[in-house]
DNA sequence: CTGCGCACCTGAATGC
DNA sequence: TGCATTCAGGTGCGCA
């Protein structure tokens, strides 16, 4: 990298040294590899450190001409003259530099070390995750969103996986069988894989791929965002309720709510 | 340890 | 018409 410009300091808020330190340490480095775990990705650098990137809600890493948008947060010039831009409208994304560590036989940057493997990781061990889930007396959806249990699953794909497995997200994981928990994890892997092949989930023009194209997976969503519409499996009206300051969508017939009083009763 | 509520941010959608 | 409010998402923090 021959030049680095941080246009918006918020984009490096998670980097300890701030914009000046990040810039100084990036210049002169070469990219020696790439990696990803859950919602984090990273570029391995020639000095052994890693540039860790989280795209947040709307972040993009773009190679080629700097786009004409107000949302370019960081601009880099690579050695061959190609610009690399970090574009992020909603500014939940960030860059940081970190050292690599070896965890469970895999080298990952330090800020990623606490994350569990994601369902698309070749080393993902579903049975081990089922054990973790069964060991916690907490709601299954809460655990699906806990990146230290299984990474890469957000609110939308959690709802989709639970719908496929016909499990209500408010069920306490300890009350579910190994088979049911395994079904939820398998469904999550399926949903993520299908979404990936369709270019992700786009609700509006913000969510586009590196070529500026929308993903099509939102058209394939079975339950998320379908409040008041018929369940695609049984026709019952899909419900929505508040959960962890987010929305949960579910079919009350296919995914019956737990009876236990510990759940969030209305 | 676990849960809970909130801040962070922007722009689209909705309300008055 | 215009201003105010609500909402969505992932992460991480302080506090119970």
Short mmCIF file of C-alpha atoms (C1' of nucleotides) in Angstrom, two decimals:
data_model
loop_
_atom_site.label_atom_id
_atom_site.label_comp_id
_atom_site.label_asym_id
_atom_site.label_seq_id
_atom_site.Cartn_x
_atom_site.Cartn_y
_atom_site.Cartn_z
CA UNK A 1 0.00 0.00 0.00
CA UNK A 2 1.43 3.35 -1.00
CA UNK A 3 -1.19 5.73 0.38
CA UNK A 4 -3.93 5.55 3.01
CA UNK A 5 -6.47 8.23 3.83
CA UNK A 6 -8.98 7.97 6.62
CA UNK A 7 -11.84 10.29 5.69
CA UNK A 8 -14.00 9.48 8.65
CA UNK A 9 -12.42 8.68 12.03
CA UNK A 10 -15.43 6.64 13.12
CA UNK A 11 -14.38 4.00 10.61
CA UNK A 12 -11.28 3.31 12.72
CA UNK A 13 -12.86 3.79 16.16
CA UNK A 14 -11.92 0.25 17.13
CA UNK A 15 -8.28 0.76 16.18
CA UNK A 16 -6.34 1.67 19.32
CA UNK A 17 -3.93 4.11 17.73
CA UNK A 18 -6.55 6.01 15.74
CA UNK A 19 -6.27 7.20 12.13
CA UNK A 20 -2.63 8.32 12.27
CA UNK A 21 -1.35 5.04 13.64
CA UNK A 22 -3.40 2.94 11.25
CA UNK A 23 -2.23 4.98 8.27
CA UNK A 24 1.41 4.86 9.28
CA UNK A 25 1.37 1.14 9.86
CA UNK A 26 -0.40 0.28 6.61
CA UNK A 27 1.87 2.17 4.27
CA UNK A 28 4.54 -0.07 2.79
CA UNK A 29 2.68 -3.27 3.63
CA UNK A 30 1.72 -5.94 1.15
CA UNK A 31 -1.33 -8.17 1.39
CA UNK A 32 -0.21 -11.75 1.85
CA UNK A 33 -3.53 -13.45 2.38
CA UNK A 34 -7.17 -13.12 3.34
CA UNK A 35 -9.46 -14.66 5.90
CA UNK A 36 -12.96 -14.59 7.28
CA UNK A 37 -14.84 -15.75 10.32
CA UNK A 38 -18.46 -14.93 11.00
CA UNK A 39 -19.04 -11.33 10.07
CA UNK A 40 -15.38 -10.36 10.24
CA UNK A 41 -12.90 -10.50 7.37
CA UNK A 42 -9.23 -9.68 7.31
CA UNK A 43 -6.24 -9.08 5.08
CA UNK A 44 -3.00 -10.65 6.27
CA UNK A 45 -0.13 -8.22 5.91
CA UNK A 46 3.54 -8.68 5.15
CA UNK A 47 4.65 -7.81 8.70
CA UNK A 48 2.51 -10.63 10.12
CA UNK A 49 -0.29 -8.40 11.39
CA UNK A 50 -3.80 -8.28 9.97
CA UNK A 51 -6.15 -5.58 8.77
CA UNK A 52 -9.43 -6.63 10.36
CA UNK A 53 -12.62 -5.39 8.73
CA UNK A 54 -16.20 -5.53 9.89
CA UNK A 55 -18.69 -4.37 7.27
CA UNK A 56 -21.34 -3.58 9.87
CA UNK A 57 -24.65 -3.04 8.15
CA UNK A 58 -23.70 -1.40 4.92
CA UNK A 59 -19.93 -1.58 4.48
CA UNK A 60 -18.22 -2.44 1.21
CA UNK A 61 -14.61 -3.08 0.21
CA UNK A 62 -14.30 -1.88 -3.38
CA UNK A 63 -11.38 -2.33 -5.76
CA UNK A 64 -11.18 0.08 -8.68
CA UNK A 65 -12.12 3.71 -9.23
CA UNK A 66 -13.21 5.48 -6.05
CA UNK A 67 -17.02 5.68 -6.19
CA UNK A 68 -18.72 9.04 -6.35
CA UNK A 69 -20.52 8.83 -3.07
CA UNK A 70 -20.28 10.78 0.17
CA UNK A 71 -19.77 7.55 2.05
CA UNK A 72 -16.15 6.71 1.26
CA UNK A 73 -14.68 6.31 4.75
CA UNK A 74 -11.16 5.10 3.95
CA UNK A 75 -9.24 5.23 0.68
CA UNK A 76 -6.10 3.18 -0.03
CA UNK A 77 -3.78 3.08 -3.01
CA UNK A 78 -2.35 -0.36 -3.64
CA UNK A 79 1.18 -0.86 -5.00
CA UNK A 80 -0.03 -1.46 -8.57
CA UNK A 81 -2.05 1.76 -8.54
CA UNK A 82 -5.44 0.15 -7.91
CA UNK A 83 -7.57 2.08 -5.43
CA UNK A 84 -9.20 0.21 -2.56
CA UNK A 85 -12.14 2.01 -0.97
CA UNK A 86 -14.04 1.32 2.20
CA UNK A 87 -17.55 2.63 1.65
CA UNK A 88 -20.06 2.54 4.48
CA UNK A 89 -23.22 4.56 4.64
CA UNK A 90 -24.46 3.62 8.09
CA UNK A 91 -21.02 3.67 9.66
CA UNK A 92 -21.35 0.53 11.74
CA UNK A 93 -18.38 -0.95 9.92
CA UNK A 94 -14.77 -0.51 10.96
CA UNK A 95 -11.12 -1.25 10.27
CA UNK A 96 -8.44 -2.11 12.81
CA UNK A 97 -4.95 -3.51 12.82
CA UNK A 98 -4.21 -6.50 15.02
CA UNK A 99 -1.76 -9.29 15.66
CA UNK A 100 -2.49 -12.85 14.66
CA UNK A 101 -3.06 -15.57 17.26
CA UNK A 102 -3.51 -19.30 16.92
CA UNK A 103 -6.77 -20.54 18.39
CA UNK A 104 -7.85 -24.17 18.13
CA UNK A 105 -5.24 -24.76 15.45
CA UNK A 106 -6.31 -21.85 13.26
CA UNK A 107 -4.56 -18.49 12.92
CA UNK A 108 -6.96 -15.59 13.43
CA UNK A 109 -6.54 -11.92 14.33
CA UNK A 110 -6.83 -11.07 18.01
CA UNK A 111 -10.22 -9.23 17.76
CA UNK A 112 -11.68 -12.35 16.14
CA UNK A 113 -10.24 -14.82 18.62
CA UNK A 114 -13.34 -14.86 20.82
CA UNK A 115 -15.63 -15.81 17.93
CA UNK A 116 -16.82 -19.34 17.43
CA UNK A 117 -16.48 -20.85 13.97
CA UNK A 118 -19.34 -20.10 11.61
CA UNK A 119 -21.55 -22.78 10.02
CA UNK A 120 -19.77 -22.47 6.66
CA UNK A 121 -16.30 -23.03 8.18
CA UNK A 122 -14.90 -26.39 6.97
CA UNK A 123 -13.94 -27.12 10.58
CA UNK A 124 -17.37 -26.22 11.97
CA UNK A 125 -18.31 -28.88 14.50
CA UNK A 126 -22.09 -28.93 14.79
CA UNK A 127 -22.13 -31.59 17.47
CA UNK A 128 -19.81 -29.52 19.64
CA UNK A 129 -22.06 -26.48 19.21
CA UNK A 130 -25.10 -28.56 20.14
CA UNK A 131 -23.30 -29.43 23.37
CA UNK A 132 -22.69 -25.76 24.11
CA UNK A 133 -26.31 -24.89 23.36
CA UNK A 134 -27.59 -27.62 25.64
CA UNK A 135 -25.37 -26.42 28.41
CA UNK A 136 -26.96 -23.01 28.63
CA UNK A 137 -30.29 -22.22 30.14
CA UNK A 138 -31.14 -19.50 27.68
CA UNK A 139 -33.35 -18.98 24.68
CA UNK A 140 -32.25 -20.60 21.45
CA UNK A 141 -32.47 -17.43 19.38
CA UNK A 142 -30.37 -15.53 21.88
CA UNK A 143 -27.72 -18.21 21.57
CA UNK A 144 -27.87 -18.23 17.77
CA UNK A 145 -27.10 -14.50 17.86
CA UNK A 146 -24.27 -15.01 20.37
CA UNK A 147 -21.17 -14.92 18.18
CA UNK A 148 -19.16 -16.78 20.81
CA UNK A 149 -21.48 -19.79 20.44
CA UNK A 150 -21.75 -19.82 16.66
CA UNK A 151 -20.73 -16.90 14.47
CA UNK A 152 -22.09 -15.36 11.32
CA UNK A 153 -25.79 -15.56 12.19
CA UNK A 154 -27.70 -12.28 12.44
CA UNK A 155 -31.31 -11.46 13.18
CA UNK A 156 -32.66 -12.32 9.73
CA UNK A 157 -30.92 -15.66 9.25
CA UNK A 158 -31.69 -16.66 12.84
CA UNK A 159 -35.41 -16.26 12.16
CA UNK A 160 -35.13 -18.12 8.86
CA UNK A 161 -33.21 -21.02 10.42
CA UNK A 162 -35.69 -21.33 13.29
CA UNK A 163 -38.61 -21.34 10.85
CA UNK A 164 -37.01 -24.10 8.78
CA UNK A 165 -36.34 -26.18 11.87
CA UNK A 166 -39.84 -25.40 13.20
CA UNK A 167 -38.56 -24.18 16.54
CA UNK A 168 -39.70 -21.06 18.34
CA UNK A 169 -36.76 -18.78 19.17
CA UNK A 170 -38.05 -18.26 22.69
CA UNK A 171 -37.59 -21.95 23.53
CA UNK A 172 -34.95 -22.57 26.15
CA UNK A 173 -32.16 -24.54 24.50
CA UNK A 174 -32.00 -27.04 27.35
CA UNK A 175 -35.62 -27.99 26.62
CA UNK A 176 -34.78 -28.98 23.04
CA UNK A 177 -33.45 -32.32 21.90
CA UNK A 178 -30.03 -32.78 20.32
CA UNK A 179 -31.82 -33.58 17.11
CA UNK A 180 -33.81 -30.34 17.20
CA UNK A 181 -30.73 -28.26 17.95
CA UNK A 182 -28.84 -30.02 15.21
CA UNK A 183 -31.71 -29.23 12.84
CA UNK A 184 -31.50 -25.53 13.70
CA UNK A 185 -27.76 -25.46 13.00
CA UNK A 186 -28.16 -27.38 9.76
CA UNK A 187 -30.91 -24.98 8.73
CA UNK A 188 -28.67 -22.02 9.52
CA UNK A 189 -25.92 -23.42 7.30
CA UNK A 190 -28.43 -23.98 4.51
CA UNK A 191 -29.91 -20.51 4.77
CA UNK A 192 -26.49 -18.89 4.75
CA UNK A 193 -25.31 -20.96 1.84
CA UNK A 194 -28.42 -20.24 -0.22
CA UNK A 195 -28.28 -16.55 0.61
CA UNK A 196 -24.63 -16.45 -0.42
CA UNK A 197 -25.41 -17.98 -3.79
CA UNK A 198 -28.14 -15.42 -4.35
CA UNK A 199 -25.88 -12.50 -3.48
CA UNK A 200 -27.15 -11.80 0.01
CA UNK A 201 -30.21 -10.05 1.31
CA UNK A 202 -31.10 -6.65 -0.09
CA UNK A 203 -33.91 -4.59 1.32
CA UNK A 204 -33.03 -1.47 -0.60
CA UNK A 205 -30.32 0.02 -2.78
CA UNK A 206 -27.92 0.15 0.17
CA UNK A 207 -27.32 -3.54 0.27
CA UNK A 208 -25.46 -4.28 -2.91
CA UNK A 209 -22.55 -6.43 -3.94
CA UNK A 210 -19.20 -5.15 -5.14
CA UNK A 211 -20.65 -4.64 -8.61
CA UNK A 212 -23.49 -2.51 -7.25
CA UNK A 213 -26.06 -5.24 -7.76
CA UNK A 214 -28.72 -6.14 -5.26
CA UNK A 215 -28.86 -9.51 -3.62
CA UNK A 216 -31.98 -11.46 -4.28
CA UNK A 217 -32.27 -13.45 -1.11
CA UNK A 218 -34.88 -11.15 0.40
CA UNK A 219 -37.28 -12.56 -2.17
CA UNK A 220 -36.57 -16.02 -0.81
CA UNK A 221 -37.17 -15.20 2.84
CA UNK A 222 -39.76 -17.54 4.30
CA UNK A 223 -40.67 -15.71 7.47
CA UNK A 224 -38.55 -12.62 8.14
CA UNK A 225 -40.47 -9.44 7.35
CA UNK A 226 -43.68 -11.35 6.57
CA UNK A 227 -45.84 -10.25 9.51
CA UNK A 228 -49.53 -10.65 8.68
CA UNK A 229 -48.83 -12.84 5.65
CA UNK A 230 -49.52 -16.54 5.32
CA UNK A 231 -46.86 -18.99 6.46
CA UNK A 232 -45.38 -20.60 3.35
CA UNK A 233 -45.65 -24.01 4.99
CA UNK A 234 -49.05 -24.05 6.68
CA UNK A 235 -50.84 -20.82 5.82
CA UNK A 236 -51.13 -19.53 9.38
CA UNK A 237 -50.60 -15.77 9.72
CA UNK A 238 -46.99 -14.93 10.54
CA UNK A 239 -46.47 -13.00 13.76
CA UNK A 240 -43.90 -10.49 14.82
CA UNK A 241 -42.76 -9.64 18.29
CA UNK A 242 -40.05 -7.66 20.00
CA UNK A 243 -36.97 -9.55 21.04
CA UNK A 244 -33.67 -8.11 22.23
CA UNK A 245 -34.63 -4.70 20.81
CA UNK A 246 -35.17 -6.35 17.44
CA UNK A 247 -38.06 -8.01 15.69
CA UNK A 248 -38.68 -11.73 15.63
CA UNK A 249 -40.93 -13.24 12.99
CA UNK A 250 -42.37 -16.71 13.40
CA UNK A 251 -45.29 -18.93 12.50
CA UNK A 252 -47.37 -19.55 15.62
CA UNK A 253 -48.51 -22.93 14.29
CA UNK A 254 -45.23 -24.36 12.96
CA UNK A 255 -43.19 -22.77 15.73
CA UNK A 256 -45.37 -22.84 18.83
CA UNK A 257 -44.31 -20.60 21.68
CA UNK A 258 -42.97 -22.30 24.79
CA UNK A 259 -45.51 -22.77 27.56
CA UNK A 260 -43.01 -22.15 30.31
CA UNK A 261 -43.54 -18.92 32.24
CA UNK A 262 -39.90 -18.05 31.85
CA UNK A 263 -40.51 -16.88 28.30
CA UNK A 264 -41.66 -13.41 27.47
CA UNK A 265 -45.38 -13.64 27.98
CA UNK A 266 -47.71 -11.03 26.56
"C1'" DC B 1 -22.34 -16.13 34.48
"C1'" DT B 2 -26.54 -14.29 32.30
"C1'" DG B 3 -29.71 -11.01 30.73
"C1'" DC B 4 -31.21 -6.33 29.69
"C1'" DG B 5 -31.27 -1.79 27.71
"C1'" DC B 6 -29.06 1.31 25.21
"C1'" DA B 7 -25.79 3.94 22.18
"C1'" DC B 8 -23.87 4.27 17.84
"C1'" DC B 9 -25.73 5.99 12.56
"C1'" DT B 10 -28.36 7.04 8.43
"C1'" DG B 11 -32.11 7.41 5.43
"C1'" DA B 12 -36.55 5.61 4.30
"C1'" DA B 13 -41.07 5.51 5.83
"C1'" DT B 14 -44.65 7.14 8.53
"C1'" DG B 15 -47.26 10.48 11.53
"C1'" DC B 16 -49.22 14.89 12.53
"C1'" DT C 1 -45.29 21.25 2.81
"C1'" DG C 2 -42.42 20.39 6.56
"C1'" DC C 3 -40.96 18.92 10.71
"C1'" DA C 4 -40.69 15.10 14.12
"C1'" DT C 5 -40.67 10.33 15.13
"C1'" DT C 6 -39.87 5.45 14.27
"C1'" DC C 7 -37.39 1.76 12.52
"C1'" DA C 8 -33.66 -1.50 10.82
"C1'" DG C 9 -29.21 -3.75 11.47
"C1'" DG C 10 -24.32 -5.77 14.68
"C1'" DT C 11 -21.51 -4.88 18.39
"C1'" DG C 12 -20.10 -3.71 22.84
"C1'" DC C 13 -20.74 -1.44 27.06
"C1'" DG C 14 -22.48 -0.65 31.86
"C1'" DC C 15 -25.39 -2.36 35.10
"C1'" DA C 16 -28.69 -5.56 37.54
#
